[in-house]
Amino acid sequence: YVICSSKVKHPRTILKEGINVYQVKVVRLKGKNSDQLFKRLKENAEQGLKPSKADLVSLLLTPLMSGRLRIEERIIKSLNILQNSRELITEMELEKMQAVLYTLADKFLNETELNRVKEMIAMTKLGEMLVEDGIRKGMERGIEKGIVETCRELGVSFDETVLKIKQRFCISETDAREIVRKYWL
């Protein structure tokens, strides 16, 4: 199965690779209009009705649907609706839904549009997790660099430094050598 955006004019249903021929089942949402989905959800909200789980899942597919709104606007609207529907889904479901929208944003948006979506994501649990992961990786790189520079300043050999990095981070010798090479000035 291949999911196509509404912009794909002629989806391929057969893929030939050498002697292999693959039949592709195309899932195309061009006939679905995201504007109508947003309008229905807005009207329901005005009447005090909450969206169903099926509605929330449909929001994940709005970047692939047709409609007047730009993909960036669809993603931001969908993220807002998801954020306001916390009582209908678990925190884990919310994070997974946000991750799907972020993945589609990464695929379909240019850098400027993606930055606007990132601002929305930054205010979510998923955003917090991404920031924490970035901080952890940054700290690891800082520690790696500090160990390598300190070993070098103390006159420890390249190979001994590789061994220390390997032991400290429980990584392979190949990975340790790559780290030491990166910071060995």
Coordinates of N, CA and C in Angstrom, one line a residue, residues 51-140:
P51 N -15.5 15.7 19.3 CA -15.2 14.8 18.1 C -15.1 13.4 18.6
S52 N -15.3 12.5 17.7 CA -15.1 11.1 18.0 C -13.7 10.7 17.7
K53 N -13.3 9.5 18.1 CA -11.9 9.0 17.9 C -11.7 8.9 16.3
A54 N -12.8 8.5 15.6 CA -12.7 8.4 14.2 C -12.4 9.8 13.6
D55 N -13.0 10.8 14.1 CA -12.8 12.2 13.6 C -11.3 12.6 13.9
L56 N -10.8 12.2 15.0 CA -9.4 12.5 15.4 C -8.4 11.8 14.4
V57 N -8.8 10.6 14.1 CA -7.9 9.8 13.2 C -8.0 10.5 11.8
S58 N -9.1 10.9 11.4 CA -9.3 11.6 10.1 C -8.4 12.9 10.0
L59 N -8.3 13.5 11.2 CA -7.4 14.7 11.2 C -6.0 14.4 10.8
L60 N -5.5 13.2 11.1 CA -4.2 12.8 10.7 C -4.0 12.8 9.2
L61 N -5.0 12.6 8.5 CA -5.0 12.4 7.1 C -5.2 13.7 6.3
T62 N -5.5 14.8 7.0 CA -5.9 16.1 6.3 C -4.7 16.6 5.4
P63 N -3.4 16.4 5.8 CA -2.4 16.8 4.8 C -2.5 16.1 3.5
L64 N -3.1 14.9 3.4 CA -3.2 14.2 2.2 C -4.4 14.4 1.4
M65 N -5.4 15.1 2.0 CA -6.7 15.4 1.4 C -6.6 16.7 0.5
S66 N -7.6 16.9 -0.2 CA -7.8 18.1 -1.0 C -8.4 19.2 -0.1
G67 N -8.4 20.4 -0.6 CA -9.0 21.5 0.2 C -8.4 22.8 -0.1
R68 N -9.0 23.9 0.3 CA -8.4 25.2 0.1 C -7.3 25.6 1.0
L69 N -7.3 25.1 2.2 CA -6.3 25.4 3.2 C -4.9 24.8 2.7
R70 N -3.9 25.5 3.0 CA -2.5 25.0 2.7 C -2.2 23.8 3.7
I71 N -1.4 23.0 3.3 CA -1.0 21.8 4.2 C -0.6 22.2 5.5
E72 N 0.2 23.3 5.6 CA 0.7 23.8 6.9 C -0.5 24.2 7.8
E73 N -1.5 24.9 7.2 CA -2.6 25.3 8.0 C -3.4 24.1 8.5
R74 N -3.5 23.1 7.6 CA -4.3 21.8 8.0 C -3.6 21.2 9.2
I75 N -2.3 21.1 9.1 CA -1.5 20.4 10.2 C -1.7 21.2 11.5
I76 N -1.5 22.5 11.4 CA -1.7 23.3 12.7 C -3.1 23.2 13.2
K77 N -4.1 23.3 12.4 CA -5.5 23.1 12.8 C -5.7 21.8 13.5
S78 N -5.2 20.8 12.8 CA -5.3 19.4 13.4 C -4.6 19.3 14.7
L79 N -3.4 19.8 14.9 CA -2.7 19.8 16.1 C -3.5 20.5 17.2
N80 N -4.1 21.7 16.9 CA -5.0 22.4 17.8 C -6.2 21.6 18.3
I81 N -6.8 20.9 17.4 CA -8.0 20.1 17.7 C -7.6 19.0 18.6
L82 N -6.5 18.3 18.2 CA -6.0 17.2 19.1 C -5.7 17.7 20.5
Q83 N -5.0 18.8 20.6 CA -4.7 19.4 21.9 C -5.9 19.6 22.8
N84 N -7.0 20.0 22.1 CA -8.2 20.3 22.8 C -9.1 19.1 23.0
S85 N -8.6 18.0 22.6 CA -9.4 16.7 22.7 C -8.7 15.7 23.7
R86 N -7.9 16.2 24.6 CA -7.2 15.4 25.5 C -8.0 14.4 26.3
E87 N -9.2 14.8 26.6 CA -10.1 14.0 27.5 C -10.6 12.8 26.7
L88 N -10.5 12.8 25.4 CA -11.1 11.7 24.6 C -10.0 10.6 24.3
I89 N -8.8 10.9 24.4 CA -7.7 10.0 24.1 C -6.7 9.9 25.2
T90 N -5.9 8.9 25.2 CA -4.8 8.8 26.2 C -3.7 9.6 25.8
E91 N -2.8 9.9 26.7 CA -1.6 10.7 26.4 C -0.7 10.0 25.4
M92 N -0.6 8.7 25.4 CA 0.1 7.9 24.4 C -0.5 8.1 23.0
E93 N -1.8 8.0 23.0 CA -2.5 8.1 21.7 C -2.2 9.6 21.1
L94 N -2.3 10.5 22.0 CA -2.1 11.9 21.6 C -0.7 12.1 21.0
E95 N 0.3 11.6 21.7 CA 1.7 11.7 21.3 C 1.9 11.0 19.9
K96 N 1.3 9.8 19.7 CA 1.4 9.1 18.4 C 0.7 9.9 17.3
M97 N -0.4 10.5 17.6 CA -1.1 11.3 16.6 C -0.3 12.5 16.2
Q98 N 0.3 13.2 17.2 CA 1.1 14.3 17.0 C 2.4 13.9 16.1
A99 N 2.9 12.8 16.4 CA 4.1 12.3 15.7 C 3.7 12.0 14.2
V100 N 2.5 11.5 13.9 CA 2.1 11.3 12.5 C 2.0 12.6 11.8
L101 N 1.4 13.6 12.4 CA 1.3 14.9 11.8 C 2.7 15.6 11.6
Y102 N 3.5 15.4 12.6 CA 4.9 16.0 12.4 C 5.6 15.3 11.3
T103 N 5.5 14.0 11.2 CA 6.1 13.2 10.1 C 5.6 13.7 8.7
L104 N 4.3 13.9 8.6 CA 3.8 14.5 7.3 C 4.2 15.9 7.1
A105 N 4.3 16.7 8.1 CA 4.8 18.1 8.0 C 6.3 18.0 7.5
D106 N 7.1 17.1 8.0 CA 8.5 17.0 7.6 C 8.5 16.6 6.1
K107 N 7.6 15.8 5.7 CA 7.6 15.3 4.3 C 7.1 16.4 3.3
F108 N 6.1 17.2 3.7 CA 5.4 18.0 2.7 C 5.7 19.5 2.8
L109 N 6.3 20.0 3.9 CA 6.5 21.4 4.1 C 7.9 21.9 3.8
N110 N 8.0 23.1 3.4 CA 9.3 23.7 3.2 C 9.8 24.2 4.6
E111 N 11.0 24.6 4.7 CA 11.7 24.9 6.0 C 10.9 26.0 6.8
T112 N 10.4 27.0 6.2 CA 9.7 28.1 6.9 C 8.4 27.6 7.4
E113 N 7.7 26.8 6.6 CA 6.4 26.3 7.1 C 6.6 25.2 8.2
L114 N 7.7 24.4 8.1 CA 8.0 23.4 9.1 C 8.3 24.1 10.4
N115 N 9.0 25.2 10.4 CA 9.4 25.9 11.6 C 8.1 26.4 12.3
R116 N 7.1 26.8 11.6 CA 5.8 27.2 12.2 C 5.1 26.0 12.9
V117 N 5.2 24.9 12.2 CA 4.6 23.7 12.8 C 5.4 23.3 14.0
K118 N 6.7 23.4 14.0 CA 7.6 23.1 15.1 C 7.3 23.9 16.3
E119 N 6.9 25.2 16.1 CA 6.5 26.0 17.2 C 5.3 25.4 17.9
M120 N 4.3 24.9 17.2 CA 3.1 24.2 17.7 C 3.5 22.9 18.5
I121 N 4.4 22.2 17.8 CA 4.8 20.9 18.4 C 5.6 21.1 19.7
A122 N 6.4 22.2 19.8 CA 7.2 22.5 21.0 C 6.3 22.7 22.2
M123 N 5.1 23.0 22.1 CA 4.2 23.2 23.2 C 3.5 21.9 23.6
T124 N 3.9 20.8 23.0 CA 3.2 19.5 23.3 C 4.1 18.6 24.1
K125 N 3.6 17.5 24.5 CA 4.4 16.5 25.2 C 5.5 16.0 24.2
L126 N 5.1 15.8 23.0 CA 6.0 15.3 22.0 C 7.2 16.3 21.8
G127 N 6.8 17.6 21.8 CA 7.9 18.6 21.7 C 8.8 18.5 22.9
E128 N 8.3 18.3 24.1 CA 9.1 18.2 25.3 C 10.0 17.0 25.2
M129 N 9.5 15.9 24.7 CA 10.3 14.7 24.5 C 11.5 15.0 23.5
L130 N 11.2 15.7 22.4 CA 12.2 15.9 21.4 C 13.3 16.9 22.0
V131 N 12.9 17.8 22.8 CA 13.8 18.8 23.4 C 14.7 18.0 24.4
E132 N 14.1 17.2 25.2 CA 14.9 16.4 26.2 C 15.9 15.5 25.5
D133 N 15.4 14.9 24.4 CA 16.3 14.0 23.6 C 17.5 14.8 23.0
G134 N 17.2 16.0 22.5 CA 18.2 16.8 22.0 C 19.2 17.3 23.0
I135 N 18.7 17.6 24.2 CA 19.6 18.0 25.3 C 20.5 16.8 25.7
R136 N 19.9 15.6 25.8 CA 20.7 14.4 26.2 C 21.8 14.2 25.2
K137 N 21.4 14.2 23.9 CA 22.5 14.0 22.9 C 23.5 15.1 22.9
G138 N 23.1 16.3 23.1 CA 24.1 17.4 23.2 C 25.1 17.2 24.4
M139 N 24.5 16.8 25.5 CA 25.4 16.5 26.7 C 26.3 15.4 26.4
E140 N 25.9 14.3 25.7 CA 26.7 13.2 25.4 C 27.9 13.7 24.5

